[in-house]
XYZ file of C-alpha atoms in Angstrom:
391
model
C 60.764 29.826 57.991
C 57.195 30.528 56.818
C 56.265 33.885 55.364
C 54.321 36.034 57.862
C 51.733 36.627 55.121
C 50.082 34.288 52.636
C 48.987 36.108 49.450
C 47.276 34.222 46.617
C 44.868 35.079 43.836
C 42.013 32.595 43.432
C 39.608 33.441 40.657
C 39.017 37.182 40.913
C 39.782 37.299 44.635
C 43.048 38.338 46.241
C 43.290 36.302 49.430
C 45.524 37.683 52.205
C 46.061 35.566 55.307
C 48.079 36.655 58.332
C 50.382 33.702 58.835
C 51.997 33.760 62.270
C 49.647 31.384 64.113
C 52.182 30.627 66.866
C 51.930 34.272 67.966
C 48.206 34.589 67.138
C 49.238 36.472 64.005
C 50.777 39.405 65.886
C 51.677 42.181 63.463
C 55.408 42.622 62.854
C 57.358 44.763 60.420
C 57.778 41.967 57.889
C 54.027 41.333 57.812
C 53.306 45.039 57.363
C 55.769 45.349 54.512
C 54.398 42.261 52.741
C 50.797 43.451 53.103
C 51.590 46.931 51.862
C 53.466 45.674 48.792
C 50.770 43.124 47.947
C 47.921 45.605 48.317
C 49.772 48.102 46.122
C 50.220 45.462 43.443
C 46.625 44.237 43.567
C 45.214 47.770 43.468
C 46.439 48.075 39.875
C 45.847 44.457 38.848
C 42.689 44.076 36.711
C 42.654 40.366 37.547
C 41.840 41.196 41.195
C 38.385 42.651 41.852
C 38.242 42.241 45.646
C 40.409 41.264 48.617
C 39.749 38.845 51.481
C 41.712 39.363 54.710
C 41.801 36.646 57.366
C 44.166 34.918 59.768
C 45.676 31.428 59.928
C 45.123 29.308 63.025
C 42.335 28.496 65.437
C 43.282 30.912 68.237
C 42.464 34.149 66.526
C 42.680 36.587 63.637
C 45.311 38.837 65.244
C 46.514 39.511 68.785
C 47.639 43.034 67.827
C 51.091 44.498 67.379
C 54.119 42.342 68.069
C 55.457 44.059 71.178
C 58.210 41.491 71.496
C 59.595 43.007 68.300
C 59.055 46.523 69.622
C 61.086 45.747 72.739
C 63.779 44.109 70.644
C 64.040 47.076 68.284
C 64.090 49.461 71.212
C 67.057 47.567 72.650
C 68.793 48.044 69.294
C 68.199 51.781 69.521
C 65.560 51.982 66.795
C 63.097 54.873 67.069
C 59.976 52.719 67.222
C 57.504 55.564 66.755
C 59.234 56.450 63.502
C 59.225 52.916 62.089
C 56.769 50.421 63.509
C 53.793 52.631 64.245
C 54.078 54.834 61.166
C 54.230 51.818 58.869
C 51.295 50.227 60.669
C 49.138 53.355 60.447
C 49.868 53.821 56.759
C 48.793 50.229 56.172
C 45.563 50.787 58.120
C 44.792 53.888 56.053
C 45.532 51.948 52.872
C 42.953 49.323 53.867
C 40.392 51.986 54.799
C 40.852 53.830 51.485
C 41.438 50.806 49.234
C 39.952 51.254 45.744
C 38.529 47.714 45.687
C 36.195 45.966 48.155
C 37.924 44.371 51.141
C 36.267 41.663 53.239
C 37.824 40.949 56.636
C 37.064 37.944 58.809
C 37.709 38.277 62.547
C 37.713 35.062 64.545
C 38.899 34.155 68.028
C 41.235 36.668 69.624
C 41.171 39.958 67.734
C 42.830 42.667 69.777
C 44.194 46.197 69.349
C 45.994 46.374 66.039
C 44.034 43.354 64.833
C 40.817 45.333 65.097
C 42.519 48.227 63.335
C 43.520 46.043 60.387
C 40.166 44.340 59.977
C 37.922 47.086 61.299
C 38.441 49.480 58.408
C 37.573 46.975 55.673
C 34.494 47.658 53.563
C 32.771 44.462 54.806
C 33.715 43.260 58.290
C 32.783 39.744 59.390
C 32.949 38.352 62.916
C 32.418 34.753 63.894
C 30.342 33.546 66.820
C 33.490 32.794 68.814
C 35.255 36.122 68.343
C 36.670 38.090 71.277
C 37.559 41.680 70.465
C 39.157 44.254 72.711
C 41.385 47.291 73.100
C 43.738 46.044 75.851
C 46.262 48.888 75.609
C 45.757 50.552 78.991
C 46.555 47.187 80.583
C 50.124 47.333 79.289
C 50.853 51.029 79.606
C 49.805 52.205 76.151
C 46.859 53.872 74.385
C 44.361 52.668 71.752
C 45.871 53.522 68.379
C 45.783 52.641 64.701
C 42.527 54.553 64.216
C 41.026 53.083 67.387
C 40.214 56.438 68.969
C 38.384 57.510 65.809
C 36.293 54.329 65.946
C 35.742 54.444 69.722
C 34.619 58.071 69.591
C 31.809 57.076 67.232
C 30.164 54.509 69.474
C 26.897 55.450 71.219
C 27.181 57.716 74.257
C 30.192 57.020 76.466
C 30.579 53.358 75.497
C 33.760 54.099 73.561
C 35.256 55.837 76.588
C 34.402 52.809 78.743
C 35.832 50.324 76.223
C 39.024 52.310 75.806
C 39.729 52.923 79.482
C 38.695 49.539 80.889
C 40.035 47.272 78.114
C 36.674 45.540 77.870
C 36.254 42.451 75.669
C 33.459 42.513 73.079
C 31.252 39.677 71.809
C 30.095 39.353 68.218
C 26.835 41.055 69.146
C 28.650 43.915 70.843
C 30.946 44.378 67.863
C 28.084 44.734 65.406
C 25.968 46.932 67.643
C 28.848 49.302 68.275
C 30.047 49.522 64.672
C 33.174 47.387 64.950
C 31.780 44.810 62.504
C 28.955 44.435 59.992
C 27.780 40.827 60.069
C 28.265 37.576 61.985
C 28.960 34.350 60.118
C 29.019 31.135 62.178
C 32.444 29.554 62.455
C 31.297 26.406 60.675
C 30.298 28.441 57.594
C 33.513 30.430 57.157
C 34.972 27.779 54.842
C 31.862 27.932 52.643
C 32.018 31.721 52.581
C 35.658 31.714 51.518
C 34.957 29.202 48.770
C 32.018 31.257 47.503
C 34.112 34.429 47.337
C 36.889 32.610 45.498
C 34.458 30.999 43.042
C 32.469 34.124 42.219
C 32.735 35.329 38.642
C 32.355 38.923 39.852
C 33.248 39.880 43.422
C 32.886 43.625 42.964
C 30.002 43.404 45.461
C 31.255 40.818 47.974
C 28.958 42.203 50.682
C 26.017 40.491 48.973
C 27.843 37.150 49.039
C 28.845 37.588 52.693
C 25.296 38.243 53.859
C 24.081 34.978 52.356
C 26.184 33.193 54.963
C 25.110 35.286 57.948
C 23.384 33.521 60.784
C 19.706 33.593 59.805
C 20.397 33.908 56.074
C 18.928 36.968 54.468
C 18.445 38.774 57.754
C 19.998 42.064 58.793
C 23.551 42.802 59.812
C 23.116 41.742 63.434
C 21.217 38.543 62.732
C 22.331 35.703 64.904
C 25.034 37.755 66.532
C 23.764 37.237 70.049
C 22.942 39.750 72.729
C 24.924 42.980 72.889
C 25.978 42.807 76.518
C 27.813 46.142 76.659
C 24.750 48.014 75.406
C 22.804 46.651 78.376
C 25.058 48.722 80.642
C 24.842 51.951 78.714
C 22.757 53.970 81.169
C 25.236 53.810 84.047
C 28.233 53.936 81.681
C 26.926 57.179 80.200
C 26.262 58.591 83.661
C 29.692 57.729 85.075
C 32.018 57.999 82.075
C 30.793 61.395 80.893
C 32.966 62.985 83.585
C 35.869 65.123 82.388
C 38.740 63.313 84.108
C 39.607 59.761 85.083
C 39.531 60.753 88.765
C 36.005 62.095 88.334
C 34.933 58.924 86.529
C 36.227 56.873 89.457
C 34.367 59.056 91.939
C 31.131 58.602 89.996
C 31.618 54.824 89.785
C 32.190 54.560 93.523
C 29.211 56.770 94.309
C 26.963 54.862 91.907
C 28.040 51.477 93.219
C 27.143 52.683 96.744
C 23.604 53.512 95.738
C 24.033 57.254 95.233
C 22.464 59.137 92.360
C 24.850 59.985 89.510
C 23.688 62.239 86.686
C 20.069 61.520 87.556
C 20.477 57.729 87.761
C 20.605 55.288 90.679
C 21.689 51.677 90.416
C 18.230 50.530 91.505
C 16.727 52.251 88.462
C 19.286 51.038 85.901
C 18.314 48.676 83.088
C 21.341 46.630 84.155
C 20.221 44.425 87.055
C 23.799 44.184 88.295
C 24.604 47.845 87.786
C 26.067 48.521 91.246
C 28.345 45.475 91.157
C 29.413 46.124 87.570
C 30.247 49.753 88.338
C 32.331 48.668 91.337
C 34.169 46.149 89.154
C 34.822 48.860 86.547
C 36.326 51.117 89.213
C 38.496 48.290 90.541
C 39.743 47.610 87.017
C 40.747 51.242 86.503
C 42.830 51.148 89.674
C 44.941 48.313 88.217
C 45.785 50.042 84.937
C 48.500 52.507 83.982
C 47.519 55.968 85.262
C 49.447 57.651 82.456
C 47.765 55.473 79.843
C 44.326 56.143 81.314
C 44.748 59.930 81.307
C 46.175 59.930 77.776
C 43.482 57.551 76.495
C 40.634 59.678 77.817
C 42.158 62.780 76.264
C 42.769 61.014 72.950
C 39.285 59.534 72.606
C 37.680 62.862 73.455
C 39.880 64.612 70.876
C 38.649 62.206 68.185
C 35.085 63.416 68.680
C 35.833 66.876 67.373
C 35.173 66.223 63.690
C 38.464 64.440 63.022
C 38.918 62.338 59.913
C 40.566 58.943 60.203
C 43.777 60.377 58.745
C 43.824 63.163 61.313
C 43.239 60.663 64.114
C 46.105 58.517 62.885
C 48.442 61.516 62.867
C 47.523 62.379 66.447
C 47.818 58.764 67.525
C 51.284 58.521 65.986
C 52.473 61.528 67.959
C 51.119 60.046 71.167
C 52.424 56.537 70.420
C 55.901 57.895 69.797
C 55.795 59.749 73.135
C 54.764 56.561 74.928
C 57.866 54.782 73.639
C 59.841 57.261 75.784
C 57.736 56.547 78.895
C 58.454 53.785 81.445
C 54.928 52.347 81.623
C 54.905 50.921 78.099
C 58.034 48.912 78.693
C 56.966 47.889 82.192
C 53.612 46.709 80.915
C 54.912 44.934 77.813
C 57.639 43.164 79.760
C 55.017 41.915 82.202
C 52.786 40.867 79.310
C 55.566 39.084 77.431
C 56.800 37.340 80.554
C 53.221 36.356 81.390
C 53.908 37.204 84.992
C 50.775 39.267 85.385
C 47.349 39.915 83.999
C 46.594 43.447 85.026
C 42.885 43.128 84.433
C 41.950 39.903 86.153
C 44.605 38.996 88.719
C 45.955 40.699 91.788
C 49.419 41.764 90.586
C 49.830 45.238 89.154
C 52.959 46.392 87.281
C 55.089 49.095 88.854
C 53.474 52.000 87.016
C 55.290 55.334 87.104
C 53.664 57.435 88.325
C 51.473 55.095 90.336
C 48.767 57.688 91.127
C 46.448 59.487 88.739
C 47.044 62.764 90.583
C 50.724 62.645 89.619
C 50.190 62.286 85.859
C 51.283 65.427 83.996
C 48.491 66.258 81.549
C 50.598 69.069 80.093
C 53.125 66.580 78.743
C 50.362 64.468 77.213
C 48.747 67.446 75.486
C 52.125 68.569 74.173
C 52.790 65.080 72.819
C 49.431 65.021 71.021
C 49.941 68.424 69.445
C 53.660 68.396 68.500
C 54.047 67.671 64.812
C 56.634 65.096 63.785
C 59.201 65.432 61.049
C 58.044 62.138 59.567
C 54.282 61.931 59.979
C 51.868 59.354 58.595
C 50.612 61.559 55.755
C 53.027 64.508 55.443
C 51.602 65.665 52.126
C 48.038 64.470 52.541
C 47.509 66.719 55.563
C 49.800 69.523 54.533
C 52.273 68.705 57.291
C 55.840 69.633 56.330
C 58.610 67.077 56.377
C 60.618 69.393 58.627
C 59.385 69.924 62.178
C 60.698 69.990 65.664
C 60.487 66.244 66.361
C 62.062 63.241 64.661
């Protein structure tokens, strides 16, 4: 059986490759442990001056967390929130705070936890064929692993829209919204890797990376293509600035019917298909987990209030652990694993409980976000005691 992680030192470069191509490099516990141990070793190794993080296989960098493993561990009685998510979040923080430069390369499918791994590197590369997204609300979960912190820092209400509607991003979108720094064409990734491995000094790998960007020598977004999500910002800001998911839906319906919302009508939008796109967005929301939608909106809005990444990870851990006790996560993941439904693009919708937004208990969600755990992500770093009311 192959190792879930390839770790080699070539020249002065530590090269980490996610190595589960049959599952699009989905993150499992073994991969997390191997990455953590390797990064700890390389941090103190003078022979390593920078790290490259990529994924094996043509389908994508990383499809996110391995929810097959989560379901399996849950069946064994393991407290998933205390093991899988905590380990993952600590790894993400380690990458974000790493003492040496880290270059990540996102290609093909890069979803959820995959964005969290690569998105906190010091230099983040996307290829022309990348497809990024936060699909969590489609399987009864919430954006996590620092995702709310990143989404809350996008322009206007775009992060709210991306989080709630599980929207896919192009390379241009990713750069414009701060998910990536530069686009390198797929056919030049091999050259880029070789250049990083051959460099005598890779303490400034960003300079090497930008030589391979589309339109060499140009800015970060050069060659990345149009940012399609940004073209919809006016009506997204108007509709998604509402305080609740129900109110967002009401605004989307009104806007799609030609009514004025927050001073904007579809006829005056910079998006020529604004009315149709707003109607599609509303239809999408109706297919997703009501509990996940309410919790996601609350979580993204909370991340705006001056949170650090570490603070966001702590809050996300508390919410993720609560979701492992809720039926929608298991309903959604089972549907996803069985490939019996695609909640975003086909007619079938999982049996969400509750099925209506009006029946979601916001009090429970707020309590979950605010209740400290006995074993947090950074118990000492944030001054959170080891002893608390939750496991």
